[in-house]
């Protein structure tokens, strides 16, 4: 998991050619994605919904 990246309560890492989005706080995998960008987009949606962030703000 050397490619792991933490964004708020979420962690993104590469595992068996899939980018995994995991809620580190709940230790629950949210989804697996083909690309890192797709995983980051999903985290951005979660963070925006939870914290009322603006769409133009940085995700991580």
Tab-separated table of N, CA and C in Angstrom:
chain	number	residue	atom	x	y	z
A	1	UNK	N	0.817	-1.200	0.000
A	1	UNK	CA	0.000	0.000	0.000
A	1	UNK	C	0.855	1.257	0.000
A	2	UNK	N	1.942	1.222	-0.725
A	2	UNK	CA	2.813	2.387	-0.751
A	2	UNK	C	2.181	3.549	-1.508
A	3	UNK	N	1.180	3.283	-2.342
A	3	UNK	CA	0.502	4.331	-3.087
A	3	UNK	C	-0.701	4.883	-2.337
A	4	UNK	N	-0.820	4.578	-1.066
A	4	UNK	CA	-1.981	5.003	-0.290
A	4	UNK	C	-2.011	6.516	-0.140
A	5	UNK	N	-3.214	7.055	-0.216
A	5	UNK	CA	-3.431	8.487	-0.057
A	5	UNK	C	-4.631	8.669	0.847
A	6	UNK	N	-4.510	9.544	1.842
A	6	UNK	CA	-5.596	9.766	2.794
A	6	UNK	C	-6.275	11.091	2.480
A	7	UNK	N	-7.591	11.053	2.409
A	7	UNK	CA	-8.410	12.240	2.146
A	7	UNK	C	-9.533	12.273	3.171
A	8	UNK	N	-9.380	13.075	4.191
A	8	UNK	CA	-10.388	13.099	5.253
A	8	UNK	C	-10.446	11.743	5.928
A	9	UNK	N	-11.637	11.172	6.020
A	9	UNK	CA	-11.808	9.850	6.622
A	9	UNK	C	-11.584	8.729	5.614
A	10	UNK	N	-11.258	9.078	4.375
A	10	UNK	CA	-11.138	8.090	3.311
A	10	UNK	C	-9.690	7.839	2.929
A	11	UNK	N	-9.430	6.623	2.530
A	11	UNK	CA	-8.107	6.214	2.097
A	11	UNK	C	-8.245	5.603	0.701
A	12	UNK	N	-7.314	5.944	-0.179
A	12	UNK	CA	-7.304	5.414	-1.537
A	12	UNK	C	-5.981	4.703	-1.725
A	13	UNK	N	-6.041	3.463	-2.218
A	13	UNK	CA	-4.807	2.715	-2.447
A	13	UNK	C	-4.999	1.706	-3.578
A	14	UNK	N	-3.883	1.304	-4.183
A	14	UNK	CA	-3.888	0.352	-5.286
A	14	UNK	C	-3.751	-1.057	-4.739
A	15	UNK	N	-4.664	-1.945	-5.170
A	15	UNK	CA	-4.650	-3.332	-4.721
A	15	UNK	C	-5.082	-4.231	-5.878
A	16	UNK	N	-4.169	-5.077	-6.327
A	16	UNK	CA	-4.473	-6.011	-7.427
A	16	UNK	C	-5.038	-5.301	-8.653
A	17	UNK	N	-4.393	-4.220	-9.076
A	17	UNK	CA	-4.775	-3.430	-10.259
A	17	UNK	C	-6.084	-2.654	-10.097
A	18	UNK	N	-6.645	-2.597	-8.910
A	18	UNK	CA	-7.847	-1.814	-8.635
A	18	UNK	C	-7.517	-0.721	-7.618
A	19	UNK	N	-8.086	0.459	-7.807
A	19	UNK	CA	-7.957	1.529	-6.828
A	19	UNK	C	-9.111	1.390	-5.842
A	20	UNK	N	-8.780	1.180	-4.604
A	20	UNK	CA	-9.767	0.922	-3.550
A	20	UNK	C	-10.020	2.204	-2.758
A	21	UNK	N	-11.290	2.501	-2.527
A	21	UNK	CA	-11.682	3.613	-1.655
A	21	UNK	C	-12.226	2.989	-0.383
A	22	UNK	N	-11.611	3.360	0.731
A	22	UNK	CA	-11.973	2.771	2.015
A	22	UNK	C	-12.243	3.875	3.028
A	23	UNK	N	-13.308	3.718	3.793
A	23	UNK	CA	-13.576	4.626	4.896
A	23	UNK	C	-12.727	4.126	6.060
A	24	UNK	N	-11.625	4.813	6.326
A	24	UNK	CA	-10.677	4.373	7.351
A	24	UNK	C	-11.285	4.444	8.748
A	25	UNK	N	-12.181	5.382	8.956
A	25	UNK	CA	-12.811	5.547	10.259
A	25	UNK	C	-13.677	4.330	10.603
A	26	UNK	N	-14.407	3.829	9.599
A	26	UNK	CA	-15.290	2.681	9.812
A	26	UNK	C	-14.656	1.369	9.354
A	27	UNK	N	-13.451	1.452	8.773
A	27	UNK	CA	-12.735	0.290	8.236
A	27	UNK	C	-13.611	-0.474	7.234
A	28	UNK	N	-14.250	0.290	6.337
A	28	UNK	CA	-15.193	-0.282	5.373
A	28	UNK	C	-14.801	0.137	3.954
A	29	UNK	N	-14.699	-0.831	3.045
A	29	UNK	CA	-14.386	-0.532	1.649
A	29	UNK	C	-15.651	-0.003	0.980
A	30	UNK	N	-15.528	1.166	0.361
A	30	UNK	CA	-16.650	1.829	-0.288
A	30	UNK	C	-16.794	1.352	-1.732
A	31	UNK	N	-15.659	1.137	-2.398
A	31	UNK	CA	-15.709	0.694	-3.779
A	31	UNK	C	-14.327	0.471	-4.350
A	32	UNK	N	-14.289	-0.149	-5.532
A	32	UNK	CA	-13.043	-0.399	-6.257
A	32	UNK	C	-13.202	0.181	-7.648
A	33	UNK	N	-12.140	0.843	-8.117
A	33	UNK	CA	-12.209	1.574	-9.372
A	33	UNK	C	-11.009	1.246	-10.254
A	34	UNK	N	-11.205	1.372	-11.555
A	34	UNK	CA	-10.150	1.063	-12.516
A	34	UNK	C	-9.034	2.105	-12.477
A	35	UNK	N	-9.396	3.367	-12.267
A	35	UNK	CA	-8.377	4.421	-12.284
A	35	UNK	C	-8.346	5.186	-10.960
A	36	UNK	N	-7.203	5.786	-10.713
A	36	UNK	CA	-7.029	6.614	-9.511
A	36	UNK	C	-7.959	7.820	-9.565
A	37	UNK	N	-8.094	8.404	-10.766
A	37	UNK	CA	-8.964	9.568	-10.922
A	37	UNK	C	-10.418	9.240	-10.598
A	38	UNK	N	-10.880	8.063	-11.000
A	38	UNK	CA	-12.251	7.652	-10.688
A	38	UNK	C	-12.430	7.500	-9.183
A	39	UNK	N	-11.423	6.960	-8.513
A	39	UNK	CA	-11.479	6.811	-7.053
A	39	UNK	C	-11.500	8.180	-6.375
A	40	UNK	N	-10.659	9.097	-6.844
A	40	UNK	CA	-10.637	10.449	-6.273
A	40	UNK	C	-11.959	11.169	-6.506
A	41	UNK	N	-12.560	10.964	-7.668
A	41	UNK	CA	-13.859	11.579	-7.944
A	41	UNK	C	-14.911	11.101	-6.951
A	42	UNK	N	-14.895	9.823	-6.619
A	42	UNK	CA	-15.858	9.267	-5.667
A	42	UNK	C	-15.637	9.860	-4.280
A	43	UNK	N	-14.380	9.986	-3.868
A	43	UNK	CA	-14.081	10.588	-2.565
A	43	UNK	C	-14.548	12.041	-2.547
A	44	UNK	N	-14.352	12.747	-3.660
A	44	UNK	CA	-14.786	14.141	-3.740
A	44	UNK	C	-16.290	14.252	-3.529
A	45	UNK	N	-17.049	13.336	-4.099
A	45	UNK	CA	-18.508	13.336	-3.925
A	45	UNK	C	-18.862	13.103	-2.455
A	46	UNK	N	-18.206	12.136	-1.831
A	46	UNK	CA	-18.475	11.855	-0.414
A	46	UNK	C	-18.138	13.062	0.457
A	47	UNK	N	-16.981	13.671	0.233
A	47	UNK	CA	-16.566	14.812	1.043
A	47	UNK	C	-17.485	16.006	0.823
A	48	UNK	N	-17.893	16.219	-0.408
A	48	UNK	CA	-18.783	17.336	-0.705
A	48	UNK	C	-20.129	17.145	0.000
A	49	UNK	N	-20.654	15.942	-0.034
A	49	UNK	CA	-21.937	15.656	0.612
A	49	UNK	C	-21.843	15.799	2.127
A	50	UNK	N	-20.746	15.306	2.717
A	50	UNK	CA	-20.605	15.303	4.177
A	50	UNK	C	-20.300	16.673	4.749
A	51	UNK	N	-19.488	17.436	4.058
A	51	UNK	CA	-18.975	18.668	4.642
A	51	UNK	C	-19.470	19.928	3.949
A	52	UNK	N	-20.318	19.781	2.943
A	52	UNK	CA	-20.848	20.950	2.257
A	52	UNK	C	-19.792	21.733	1.516
A	53	UNK	N	-18.783	21.063	1.027
A	53	UNK	CA	-17.704	21.741	0.292
A	53	UNK	C	-18.190	22.215	-1.062
A	54	UNK	N	-17.498	23.211	-1.578
A	54	UNK	CA	-17.782	23.696	-2.926
A	54	UNK	C	-17.132	22.756	-3.928
A	55	UNK	N	-17.730	22.609	-5.085
A	55	UNK	CA	-17.227	21.700	-6.095
A	55	UNK	C	-15.815	22.076	-6.560
A	56	UNK	N	-15.451	23.335	-6.453
A	56	UNK	CA	-14.146	23.794	-6.927
A	56	UNK	C	-13.039	23.644	-5.889
A	57	UNK	N	-13.376	23.261	-4.674
A	57	UNK	CA	-12.362	23.098	-3.628
A	57	UNK	C	-11.525	21.848	-3.856
A	58	UNK	N	-10.345	21.851	-3.286
A	58	UNK	CA	-9.455	20.682	-3.383
A	58	UNK	C	-10.021	19.516	-2.596
A	59	UNK	N	-9.814	18.317	-3.123
A	59	UNK	CA	-10.311	17.116	-2.463
A	59	UNK	C	-9.395	16.734	-1.307
A	60	UNK	N	-8.112	16.652	-1.563
A	60	UNK	CA	-7.159	16.173	-0.558
A	60	UNK	C	-6.112	17.212	-0.262
